[in-house]
PDB file of C-alpha atoms in Angstrom:
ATOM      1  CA  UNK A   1     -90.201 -83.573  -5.631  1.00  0.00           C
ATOM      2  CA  UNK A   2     -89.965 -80.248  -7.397  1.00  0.00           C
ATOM      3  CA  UNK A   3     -87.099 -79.105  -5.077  1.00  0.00           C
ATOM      4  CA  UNK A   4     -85.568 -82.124  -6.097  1.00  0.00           C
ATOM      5  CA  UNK A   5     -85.669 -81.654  -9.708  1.00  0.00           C
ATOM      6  CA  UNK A   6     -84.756 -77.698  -9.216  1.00  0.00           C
ATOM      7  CA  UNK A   7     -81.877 -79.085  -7.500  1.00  0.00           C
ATOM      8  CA  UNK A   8     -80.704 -81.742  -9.939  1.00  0.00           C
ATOM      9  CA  UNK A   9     -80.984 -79.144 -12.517  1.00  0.00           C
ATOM     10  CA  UNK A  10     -78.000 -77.470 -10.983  1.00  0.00           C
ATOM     11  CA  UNK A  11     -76.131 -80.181 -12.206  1.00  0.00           C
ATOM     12  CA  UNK A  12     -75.939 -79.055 -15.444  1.00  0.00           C
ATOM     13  CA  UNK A  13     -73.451 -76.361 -15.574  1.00  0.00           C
ATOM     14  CA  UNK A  14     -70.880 -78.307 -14.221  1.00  0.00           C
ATOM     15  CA  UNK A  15     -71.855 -81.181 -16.478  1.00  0.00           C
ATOM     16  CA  UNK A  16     -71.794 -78.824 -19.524  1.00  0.00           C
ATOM     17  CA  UNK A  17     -67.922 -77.747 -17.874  1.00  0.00           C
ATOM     18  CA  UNK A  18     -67.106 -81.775 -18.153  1.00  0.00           C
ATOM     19  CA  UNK A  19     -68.339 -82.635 -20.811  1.00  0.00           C
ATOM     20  CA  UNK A  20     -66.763 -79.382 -22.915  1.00  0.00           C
ATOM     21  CA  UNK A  21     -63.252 -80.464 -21.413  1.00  0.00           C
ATOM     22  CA  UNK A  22     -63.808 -84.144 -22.842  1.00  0.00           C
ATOM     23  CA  UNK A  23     -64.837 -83.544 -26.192  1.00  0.00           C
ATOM     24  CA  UNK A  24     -61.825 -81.279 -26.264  1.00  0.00           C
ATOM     25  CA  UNK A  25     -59.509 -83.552 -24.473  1.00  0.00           C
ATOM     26  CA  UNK A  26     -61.304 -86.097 -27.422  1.00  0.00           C
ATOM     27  CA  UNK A  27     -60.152 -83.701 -30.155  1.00  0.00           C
ATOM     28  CA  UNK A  28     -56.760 -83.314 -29.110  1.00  0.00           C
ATOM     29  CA  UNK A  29     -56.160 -86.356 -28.569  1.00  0.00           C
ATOM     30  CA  UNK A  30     -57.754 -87.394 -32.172  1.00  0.00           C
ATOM     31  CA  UNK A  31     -55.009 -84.889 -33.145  1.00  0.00           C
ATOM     32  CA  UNK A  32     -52.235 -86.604 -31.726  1.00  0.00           C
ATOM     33  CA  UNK A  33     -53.218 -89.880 -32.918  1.00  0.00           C
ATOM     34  CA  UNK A  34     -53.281 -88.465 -36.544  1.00  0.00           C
ATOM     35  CA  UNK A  35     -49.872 -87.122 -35.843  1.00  0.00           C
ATOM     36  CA  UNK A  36     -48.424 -90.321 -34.370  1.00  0.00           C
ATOM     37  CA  UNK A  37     -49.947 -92.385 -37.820  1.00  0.00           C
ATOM     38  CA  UNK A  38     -48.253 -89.790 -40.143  1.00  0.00           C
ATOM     39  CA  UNK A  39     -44.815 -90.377 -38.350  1.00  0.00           C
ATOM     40  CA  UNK A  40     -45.600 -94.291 -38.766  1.00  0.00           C
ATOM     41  CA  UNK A  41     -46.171 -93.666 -42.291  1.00  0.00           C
ATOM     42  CA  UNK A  42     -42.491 -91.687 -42.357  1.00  0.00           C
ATOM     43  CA  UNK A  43     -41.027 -94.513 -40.623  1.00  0.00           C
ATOM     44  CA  UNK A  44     -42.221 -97.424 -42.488  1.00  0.00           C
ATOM     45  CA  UNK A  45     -42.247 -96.500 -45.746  1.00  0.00           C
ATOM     46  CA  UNK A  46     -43.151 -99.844 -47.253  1.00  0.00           C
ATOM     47  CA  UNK A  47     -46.327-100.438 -45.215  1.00  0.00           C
ATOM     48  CA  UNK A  48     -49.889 -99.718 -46.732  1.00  0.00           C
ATOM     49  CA  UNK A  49     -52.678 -98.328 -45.040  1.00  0.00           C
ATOM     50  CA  UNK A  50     -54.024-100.976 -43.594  1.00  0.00           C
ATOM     51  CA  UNK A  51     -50.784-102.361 -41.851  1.00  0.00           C
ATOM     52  CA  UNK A  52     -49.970 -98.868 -40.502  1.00  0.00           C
ATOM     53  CA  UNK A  53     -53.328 -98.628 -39.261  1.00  0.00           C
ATOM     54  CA  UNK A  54     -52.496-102.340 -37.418  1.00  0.00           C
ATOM     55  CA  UNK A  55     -49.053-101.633 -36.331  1.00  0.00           C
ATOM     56  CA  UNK A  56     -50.694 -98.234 -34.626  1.00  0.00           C
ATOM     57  CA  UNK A  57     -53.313-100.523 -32.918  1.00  0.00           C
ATOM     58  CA  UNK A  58     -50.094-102.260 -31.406  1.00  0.00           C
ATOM     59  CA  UNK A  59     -48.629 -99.290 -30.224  1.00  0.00           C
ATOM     60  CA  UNK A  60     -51.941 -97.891 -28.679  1.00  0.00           C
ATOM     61  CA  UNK A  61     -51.776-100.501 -25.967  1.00  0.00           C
ATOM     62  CA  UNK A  62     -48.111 -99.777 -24.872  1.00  0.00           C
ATOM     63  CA  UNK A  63     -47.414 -98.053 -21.865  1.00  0.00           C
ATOM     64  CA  UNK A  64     -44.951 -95.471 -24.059  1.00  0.00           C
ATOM     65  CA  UNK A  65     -47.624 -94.444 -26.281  1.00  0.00           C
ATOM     66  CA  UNK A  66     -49.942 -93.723 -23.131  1.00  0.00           C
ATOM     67  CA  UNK A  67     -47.393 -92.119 -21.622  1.00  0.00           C
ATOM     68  CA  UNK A  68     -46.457 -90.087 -24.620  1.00  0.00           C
ATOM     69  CA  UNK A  69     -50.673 -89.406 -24.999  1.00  0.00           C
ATOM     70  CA  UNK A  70     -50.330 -88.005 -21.425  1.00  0.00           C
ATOM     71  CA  UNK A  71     -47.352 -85.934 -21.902  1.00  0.00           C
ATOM     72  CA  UNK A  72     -49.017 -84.330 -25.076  1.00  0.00           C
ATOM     73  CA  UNK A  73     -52.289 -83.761 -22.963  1.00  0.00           C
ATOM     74  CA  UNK A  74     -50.302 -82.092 -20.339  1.00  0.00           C
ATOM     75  CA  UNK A  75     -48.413 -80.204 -22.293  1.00  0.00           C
ATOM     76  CA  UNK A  76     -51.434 -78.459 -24.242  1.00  0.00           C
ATOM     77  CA  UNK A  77     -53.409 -78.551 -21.001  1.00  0.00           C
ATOM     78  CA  UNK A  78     -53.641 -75.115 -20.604  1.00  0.00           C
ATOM     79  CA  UNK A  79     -54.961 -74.402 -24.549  1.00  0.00           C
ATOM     80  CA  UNK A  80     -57.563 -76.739 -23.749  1.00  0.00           C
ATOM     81  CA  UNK A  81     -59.048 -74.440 -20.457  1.00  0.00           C
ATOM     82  CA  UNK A  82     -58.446 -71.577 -22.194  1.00  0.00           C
ATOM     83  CA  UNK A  83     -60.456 -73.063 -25.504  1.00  0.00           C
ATOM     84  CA  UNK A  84     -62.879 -73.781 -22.462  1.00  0.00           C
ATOM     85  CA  UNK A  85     -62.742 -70.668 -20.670  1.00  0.00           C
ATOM     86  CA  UNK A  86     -63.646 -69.046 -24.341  1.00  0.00           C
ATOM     87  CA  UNK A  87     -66.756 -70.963 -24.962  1.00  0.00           C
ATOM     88  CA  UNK A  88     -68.529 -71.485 -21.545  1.00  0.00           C
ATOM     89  CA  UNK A  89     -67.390 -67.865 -20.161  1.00  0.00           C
ATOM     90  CA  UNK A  90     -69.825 -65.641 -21.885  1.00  0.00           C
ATOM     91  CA  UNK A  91     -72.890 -67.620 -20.970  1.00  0.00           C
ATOM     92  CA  UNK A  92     -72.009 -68.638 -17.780  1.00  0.00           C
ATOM     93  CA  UNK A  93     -71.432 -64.613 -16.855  1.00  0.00           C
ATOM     94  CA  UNK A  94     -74.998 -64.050 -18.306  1.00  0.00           C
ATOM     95  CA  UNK A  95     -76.467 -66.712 -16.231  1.00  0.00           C
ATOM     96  CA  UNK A  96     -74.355 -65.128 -12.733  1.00  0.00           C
ATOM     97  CA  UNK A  97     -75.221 -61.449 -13.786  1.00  0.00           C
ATOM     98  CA  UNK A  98     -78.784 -62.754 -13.560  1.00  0.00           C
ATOM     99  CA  UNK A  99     -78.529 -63.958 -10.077  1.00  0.00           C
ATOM    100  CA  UNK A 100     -75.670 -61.844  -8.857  1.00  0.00           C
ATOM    101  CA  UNK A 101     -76.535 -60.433  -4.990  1.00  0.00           C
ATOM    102  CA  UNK A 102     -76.917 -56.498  -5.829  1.00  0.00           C
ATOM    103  CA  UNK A 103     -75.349 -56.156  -2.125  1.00  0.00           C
ATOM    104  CA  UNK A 104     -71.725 -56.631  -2.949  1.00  0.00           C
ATOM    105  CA  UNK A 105     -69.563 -56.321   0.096  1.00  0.00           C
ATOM    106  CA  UNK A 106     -66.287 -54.624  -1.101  1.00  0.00           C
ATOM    107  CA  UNK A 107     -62.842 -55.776   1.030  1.00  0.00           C
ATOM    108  CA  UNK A 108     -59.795 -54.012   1.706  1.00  0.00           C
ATOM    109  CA  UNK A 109     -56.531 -55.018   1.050  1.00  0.00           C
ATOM    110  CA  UNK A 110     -55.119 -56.480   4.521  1.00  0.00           C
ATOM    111  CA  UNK A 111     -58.868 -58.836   4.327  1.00  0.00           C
ATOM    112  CA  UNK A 112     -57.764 -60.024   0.879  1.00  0.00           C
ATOM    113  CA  UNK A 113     -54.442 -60.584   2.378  1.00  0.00           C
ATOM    114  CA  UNK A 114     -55.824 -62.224   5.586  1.00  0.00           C
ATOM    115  CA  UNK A 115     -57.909 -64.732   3.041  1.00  0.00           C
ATOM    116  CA  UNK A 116     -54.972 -65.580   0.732  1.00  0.00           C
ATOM    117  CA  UNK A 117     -52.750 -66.515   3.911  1.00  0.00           C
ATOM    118  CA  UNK A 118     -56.147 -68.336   5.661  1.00  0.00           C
ATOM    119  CA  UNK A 119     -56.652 -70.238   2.502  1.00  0.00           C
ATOM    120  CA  UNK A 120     -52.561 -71.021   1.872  1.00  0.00           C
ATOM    121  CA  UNK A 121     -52.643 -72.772   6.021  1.00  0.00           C
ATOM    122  CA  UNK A 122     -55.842 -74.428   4.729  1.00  0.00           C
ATOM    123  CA  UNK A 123     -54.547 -75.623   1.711  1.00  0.00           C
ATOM    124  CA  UNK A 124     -51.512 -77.159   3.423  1.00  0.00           C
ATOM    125  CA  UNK A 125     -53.112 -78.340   6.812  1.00  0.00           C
ATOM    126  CA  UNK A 126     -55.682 -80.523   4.642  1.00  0.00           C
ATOM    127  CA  UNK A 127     -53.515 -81.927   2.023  1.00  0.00           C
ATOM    128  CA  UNK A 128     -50.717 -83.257   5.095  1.00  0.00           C
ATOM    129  CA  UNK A 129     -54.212 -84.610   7.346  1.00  0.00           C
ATOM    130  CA  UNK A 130     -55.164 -86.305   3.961  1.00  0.00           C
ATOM    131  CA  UNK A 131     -51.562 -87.667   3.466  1.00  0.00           C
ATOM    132  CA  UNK A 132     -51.090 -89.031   7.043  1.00  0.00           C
ATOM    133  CA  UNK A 133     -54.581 -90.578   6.398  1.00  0.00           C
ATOM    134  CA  UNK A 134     -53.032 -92.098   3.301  1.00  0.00           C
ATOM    135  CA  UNK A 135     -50.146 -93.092   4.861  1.00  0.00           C
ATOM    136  CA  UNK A 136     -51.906 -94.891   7.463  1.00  0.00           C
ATOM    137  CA  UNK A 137     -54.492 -96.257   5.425  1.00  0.00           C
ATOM    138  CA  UNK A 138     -53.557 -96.191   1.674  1.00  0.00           C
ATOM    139  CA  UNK A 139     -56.661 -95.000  -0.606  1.00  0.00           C
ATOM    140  CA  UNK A 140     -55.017 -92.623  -3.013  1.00  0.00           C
ATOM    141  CA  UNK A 141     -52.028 -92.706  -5.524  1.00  0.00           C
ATOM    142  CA  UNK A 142     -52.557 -88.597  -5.284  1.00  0.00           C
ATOM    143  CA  UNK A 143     -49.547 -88.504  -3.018  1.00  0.00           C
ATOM    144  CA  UNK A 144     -47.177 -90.870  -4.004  1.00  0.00           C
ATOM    145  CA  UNK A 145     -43.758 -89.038  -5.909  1.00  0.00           C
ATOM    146  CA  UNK A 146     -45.329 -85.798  -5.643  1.00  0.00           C
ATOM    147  CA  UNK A 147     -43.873 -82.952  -7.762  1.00  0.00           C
ATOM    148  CA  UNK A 148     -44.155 -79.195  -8.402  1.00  0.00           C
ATOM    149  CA  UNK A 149     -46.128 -79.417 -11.939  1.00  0.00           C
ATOM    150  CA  UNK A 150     -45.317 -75.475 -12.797  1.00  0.00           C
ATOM    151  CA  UNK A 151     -46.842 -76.484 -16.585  1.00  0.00           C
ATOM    152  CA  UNK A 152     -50.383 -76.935 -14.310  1.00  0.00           C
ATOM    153  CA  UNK A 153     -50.524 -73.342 -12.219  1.00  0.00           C
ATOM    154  CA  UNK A 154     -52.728 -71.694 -14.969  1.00  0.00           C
ATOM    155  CA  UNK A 155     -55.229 -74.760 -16.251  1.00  0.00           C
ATOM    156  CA  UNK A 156     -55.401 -76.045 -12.480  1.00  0.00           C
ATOM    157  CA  UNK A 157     -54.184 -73.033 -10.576  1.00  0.00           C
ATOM    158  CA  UNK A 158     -56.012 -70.075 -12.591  1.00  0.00           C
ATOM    159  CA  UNK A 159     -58.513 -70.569 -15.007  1.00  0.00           C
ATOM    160  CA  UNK A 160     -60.067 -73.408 -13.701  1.00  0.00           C
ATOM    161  CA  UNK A 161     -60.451 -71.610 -10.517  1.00  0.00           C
ATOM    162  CA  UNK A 162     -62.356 -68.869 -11.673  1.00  0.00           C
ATOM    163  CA  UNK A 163     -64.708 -71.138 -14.032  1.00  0.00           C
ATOM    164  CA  UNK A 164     -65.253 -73.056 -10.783  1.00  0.00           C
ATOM    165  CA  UNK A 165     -66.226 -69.982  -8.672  1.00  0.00           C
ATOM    166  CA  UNK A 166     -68.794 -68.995 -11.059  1.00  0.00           C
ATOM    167  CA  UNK A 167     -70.442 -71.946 -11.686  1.00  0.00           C
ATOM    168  CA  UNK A 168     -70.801 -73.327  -8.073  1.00  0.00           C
ATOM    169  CA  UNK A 169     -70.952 -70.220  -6.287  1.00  0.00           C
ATOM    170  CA  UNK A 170     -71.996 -67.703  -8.876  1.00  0.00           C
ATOM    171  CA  UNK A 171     -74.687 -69.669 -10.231  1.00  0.00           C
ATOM    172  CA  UNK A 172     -75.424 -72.809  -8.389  1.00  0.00           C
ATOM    173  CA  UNK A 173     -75.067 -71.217  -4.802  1.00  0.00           C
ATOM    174  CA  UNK A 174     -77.112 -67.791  -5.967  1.00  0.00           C
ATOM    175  CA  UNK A 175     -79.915 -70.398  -7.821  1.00  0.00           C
ATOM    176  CA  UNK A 176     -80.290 -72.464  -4.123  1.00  0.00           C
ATOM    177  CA  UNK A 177     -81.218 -69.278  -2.252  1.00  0.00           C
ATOM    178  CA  UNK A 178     -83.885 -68.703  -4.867  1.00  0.00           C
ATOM    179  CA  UNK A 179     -85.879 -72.011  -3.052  1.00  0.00           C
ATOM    180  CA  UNK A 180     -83.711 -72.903   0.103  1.00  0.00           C
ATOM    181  CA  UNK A 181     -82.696 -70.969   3.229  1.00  0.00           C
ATOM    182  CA  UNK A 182     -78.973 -69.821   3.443  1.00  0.00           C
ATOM    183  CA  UNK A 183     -77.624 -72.842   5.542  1.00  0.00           C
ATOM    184  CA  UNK A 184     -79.490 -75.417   3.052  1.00  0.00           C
ATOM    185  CA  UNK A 185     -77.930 -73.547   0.515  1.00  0.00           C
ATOM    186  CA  UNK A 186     -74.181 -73.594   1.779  1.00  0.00           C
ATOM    187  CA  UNK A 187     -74.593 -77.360   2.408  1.00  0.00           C
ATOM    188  CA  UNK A 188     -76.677 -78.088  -0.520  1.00  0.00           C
ATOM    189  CA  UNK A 189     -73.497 -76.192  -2.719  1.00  0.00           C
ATOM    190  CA  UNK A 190     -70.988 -77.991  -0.970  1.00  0.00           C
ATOM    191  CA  UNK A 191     -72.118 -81.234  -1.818  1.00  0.00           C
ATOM    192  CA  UNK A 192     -72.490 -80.546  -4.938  1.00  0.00           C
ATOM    193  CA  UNK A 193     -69.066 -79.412  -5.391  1.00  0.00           C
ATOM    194  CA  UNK A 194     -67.530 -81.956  -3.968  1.00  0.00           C
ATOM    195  CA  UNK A 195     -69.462 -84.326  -6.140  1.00  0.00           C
ATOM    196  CA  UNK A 196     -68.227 -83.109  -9.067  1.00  0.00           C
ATOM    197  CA  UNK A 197     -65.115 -83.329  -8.588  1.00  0.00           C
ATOM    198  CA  UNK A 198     -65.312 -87.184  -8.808  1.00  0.00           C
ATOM    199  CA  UNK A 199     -62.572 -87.831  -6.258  1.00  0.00           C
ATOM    200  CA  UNK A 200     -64.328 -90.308  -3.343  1.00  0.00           C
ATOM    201  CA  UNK A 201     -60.548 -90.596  -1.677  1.00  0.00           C
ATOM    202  CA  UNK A 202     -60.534 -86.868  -1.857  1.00  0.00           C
ATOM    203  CA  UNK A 203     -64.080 -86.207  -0.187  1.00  0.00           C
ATOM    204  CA  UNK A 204     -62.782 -85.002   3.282  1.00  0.00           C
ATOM    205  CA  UNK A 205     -61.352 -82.303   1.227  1.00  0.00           C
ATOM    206  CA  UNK A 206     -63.232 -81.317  -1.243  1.00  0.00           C
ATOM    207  CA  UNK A 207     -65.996 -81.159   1.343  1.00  0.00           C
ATOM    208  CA  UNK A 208     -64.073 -78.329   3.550  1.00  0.00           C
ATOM    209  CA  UNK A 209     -62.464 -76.474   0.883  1.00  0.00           C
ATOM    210  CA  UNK A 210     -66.038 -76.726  -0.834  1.00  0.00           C
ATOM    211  CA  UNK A 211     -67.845 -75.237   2.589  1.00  0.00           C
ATOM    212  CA  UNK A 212     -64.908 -72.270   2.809  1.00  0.00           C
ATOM    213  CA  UNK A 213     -65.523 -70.867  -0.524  1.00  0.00           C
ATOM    214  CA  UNK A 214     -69.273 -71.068  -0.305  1.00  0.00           C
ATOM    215  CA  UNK A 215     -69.192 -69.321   3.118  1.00  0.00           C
ATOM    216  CA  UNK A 216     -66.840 -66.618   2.177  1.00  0.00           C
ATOM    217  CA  UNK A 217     -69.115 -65.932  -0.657  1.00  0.00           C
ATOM    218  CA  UNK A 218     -72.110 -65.659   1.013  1.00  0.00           C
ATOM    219  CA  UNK A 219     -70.767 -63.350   3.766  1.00  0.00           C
ATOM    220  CA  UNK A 220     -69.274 -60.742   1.199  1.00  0.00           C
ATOM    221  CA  UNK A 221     -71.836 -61.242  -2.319  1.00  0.00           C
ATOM    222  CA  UNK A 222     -68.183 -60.958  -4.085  1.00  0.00           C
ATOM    223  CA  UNK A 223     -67.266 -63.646  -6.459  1.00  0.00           C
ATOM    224  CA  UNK A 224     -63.791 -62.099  -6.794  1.00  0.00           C
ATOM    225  CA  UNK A 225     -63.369 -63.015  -2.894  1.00  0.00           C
ATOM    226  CA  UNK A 226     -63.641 -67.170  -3.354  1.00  0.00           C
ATOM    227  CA  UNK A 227     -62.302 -67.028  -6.781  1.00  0.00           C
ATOM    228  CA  UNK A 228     -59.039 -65.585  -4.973  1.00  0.00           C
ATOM    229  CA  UNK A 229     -59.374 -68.202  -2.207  1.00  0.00           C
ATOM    230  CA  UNK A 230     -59.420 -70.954  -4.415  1.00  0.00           C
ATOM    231  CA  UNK A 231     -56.786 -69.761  -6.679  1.00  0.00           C
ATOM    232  CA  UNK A 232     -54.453 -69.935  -3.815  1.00  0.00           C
ATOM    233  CA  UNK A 233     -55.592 -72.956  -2.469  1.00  0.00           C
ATOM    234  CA  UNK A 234     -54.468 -74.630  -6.147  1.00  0.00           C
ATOM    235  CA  UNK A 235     -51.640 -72.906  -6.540  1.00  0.00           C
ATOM    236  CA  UNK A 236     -50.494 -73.772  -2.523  1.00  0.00           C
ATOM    237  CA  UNK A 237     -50.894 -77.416  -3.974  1.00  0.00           C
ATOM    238  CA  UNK A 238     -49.102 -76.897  -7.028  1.00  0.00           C
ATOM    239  CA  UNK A 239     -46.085 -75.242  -5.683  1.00  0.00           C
ATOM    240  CA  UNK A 240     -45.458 -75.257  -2.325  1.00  0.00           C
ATOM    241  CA  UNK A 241     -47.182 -78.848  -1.507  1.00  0.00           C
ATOM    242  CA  UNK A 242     -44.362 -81.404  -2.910  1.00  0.00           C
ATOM    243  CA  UNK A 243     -41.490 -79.142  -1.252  1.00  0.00           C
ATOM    244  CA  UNK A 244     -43.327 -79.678   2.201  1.00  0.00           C
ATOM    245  CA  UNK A 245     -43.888 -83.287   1.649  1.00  0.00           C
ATOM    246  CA  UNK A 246     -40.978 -83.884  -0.188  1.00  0.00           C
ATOM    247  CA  UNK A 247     -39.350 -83.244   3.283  1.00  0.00           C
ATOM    248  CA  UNK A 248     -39.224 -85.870   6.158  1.00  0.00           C
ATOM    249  CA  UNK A 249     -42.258 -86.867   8.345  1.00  0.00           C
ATOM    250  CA  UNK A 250     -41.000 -84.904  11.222  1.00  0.00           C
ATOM    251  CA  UNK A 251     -41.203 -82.054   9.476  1.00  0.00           C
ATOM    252  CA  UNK A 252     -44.638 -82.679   8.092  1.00  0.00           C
ATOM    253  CA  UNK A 253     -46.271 -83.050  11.345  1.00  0.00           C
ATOM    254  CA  UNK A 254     -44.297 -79.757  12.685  1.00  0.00           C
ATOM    255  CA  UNK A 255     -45.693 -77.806  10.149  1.00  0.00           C
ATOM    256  CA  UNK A 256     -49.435 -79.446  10.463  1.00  0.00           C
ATOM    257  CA  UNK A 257     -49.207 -78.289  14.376  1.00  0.00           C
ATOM    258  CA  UNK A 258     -47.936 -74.863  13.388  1.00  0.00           C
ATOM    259  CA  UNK A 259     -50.893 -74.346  11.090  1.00  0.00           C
ATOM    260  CA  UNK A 260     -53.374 -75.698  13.492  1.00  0.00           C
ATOM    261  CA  UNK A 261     -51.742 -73.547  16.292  1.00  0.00           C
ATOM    262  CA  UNK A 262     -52.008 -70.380  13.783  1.00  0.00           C
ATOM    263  CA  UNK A 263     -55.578 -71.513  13.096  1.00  0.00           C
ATOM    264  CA  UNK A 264     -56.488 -71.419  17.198  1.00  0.00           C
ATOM    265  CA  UNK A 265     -54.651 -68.013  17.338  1.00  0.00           C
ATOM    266  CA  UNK A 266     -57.025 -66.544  14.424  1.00  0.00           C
ATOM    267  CA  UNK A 267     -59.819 -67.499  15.828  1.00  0.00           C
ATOM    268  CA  UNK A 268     -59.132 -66.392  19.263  1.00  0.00           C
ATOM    269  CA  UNK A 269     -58.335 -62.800  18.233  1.00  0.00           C
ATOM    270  CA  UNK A 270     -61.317 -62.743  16.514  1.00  0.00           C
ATOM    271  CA  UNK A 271     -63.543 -64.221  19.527  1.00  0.00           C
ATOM    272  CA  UNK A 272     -61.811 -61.243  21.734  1.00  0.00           C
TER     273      UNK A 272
END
């Protein structure tokens, strides 16, 4: 019972990372509402408060204005992790620099290199296994006219990356090992990770990409190693995912053997 409650305490640094990103999604939102009244007010002149306030009630339950709402969130996406990044950063450093392994296993440049093409196959490989799933059995909209968001790469590809690394594997990995062996740990982390990421279509992913960073972290102590690996793995999705899948299915499935044959090669030099 009190492993249990150590463990569900966990969740609160990721909870505290939701919950900041809502009340400023909340804000900015509450800003662009404000904006959108004012430009009522220019274009109808005549109206009073009240019947602005009733013809913006209208609007709110259009598909253009929730389009337009979405655009503007997009579009300031990357002000709202960096607001986040800004707040939550300095504490959540404290917290890691207070669990932080003292044995921190420094790489050279060819492993970096060997993780940032390892995680690049991974990213790929997964997202065309979950996307032949999908096709076969439709559970997702995540794939459906897929496009290279560039506006996303450093909210989703960057920042949110490195916030991620430190709270699951900086603090919640590090804070397992304080009351669970290392495998209960990895596993414990994972799960956790993939929970809050509130995607049940995506779980298959979430759950390997969650296991890969948490491994690589405990193997090398170095927060800069998954942080890179997860970076990539975003950015893979961002940019290179729609071209492949953009493509035709023959080309998809070529490229899904090639990674899995490049993932059989790795792991045979390394058995030798």
């Amino acid at each position: 019972m009190i492993k249990l409650f150590k463990i569900l305490k966990l969740f609160f640094w990721p909870i505290l990372l939701t919950i900041t990103q809502f009340i400023l999604i909340t804000l900015f939102t509450l800003l662009f509402n404000y904006k959108y009244i004012n430009g009522l007010k220019v274009e109808y002149p005549k109206l009073n408060q009240t019947e602005i306030n009733l013809k913006f009630e209208e609007i709110s339950n259009t598909e253009e204005y929730i389009y337009e709402l979405s655009d503007y969130l997009n579009n300031n996406g990357t002000i709202i992790v960096i607001i986040t990044l800004i707040l939550l950063l300095p504490f959540i450093l404290k917290t890691y620099n207070k669990l932080k392994s003292s044995n921190i296993k420094k790489l050279e440049f060819n492993k970096y290199l060997k993780i940032i093409v390892f995680s690049i196959l991974l990213s790929i490989g997964l997202n065309i296994i979950m996307y032949l799933i999908n096709s076969l059995i439709p559970i997702t909209n995540r794939y459906d006219d897929i496009k290279a968001l560039f506006y996303t790469i450093i909210p989703t590809g960057i920042i949110g990356p490195i916030l991620e690394e430190y709270i699951f594997r900086g603090i919640i990995f590090n804070k397992l090992k304080t009351f669970n062996n290392s495998k209960k740990s990895i596993v414990l982390a994972t799960i956790i990770f993939s929970i809050m990421h509130f995607e049940l279509s995506q779980i298959i992913y979430t759950l390997v990409v969650g296991f890969y960073l948490t491994y690589i972290y405990f193997k090398t102590n170095n927060i800069t190693v998954p942080t890179i690996a997860h970076i990539t793995i975003n950015t893979t999705t961002i940019i290179l995912l729609p071209l492949i899948l953009n493509t035709n299915i023959y080309t998809i499935v070529g490229i899904l053997i090639l990674i899995i044959l490049s993932f059989y090669q790795m792991f045979s030099i390394k058995q030798k």
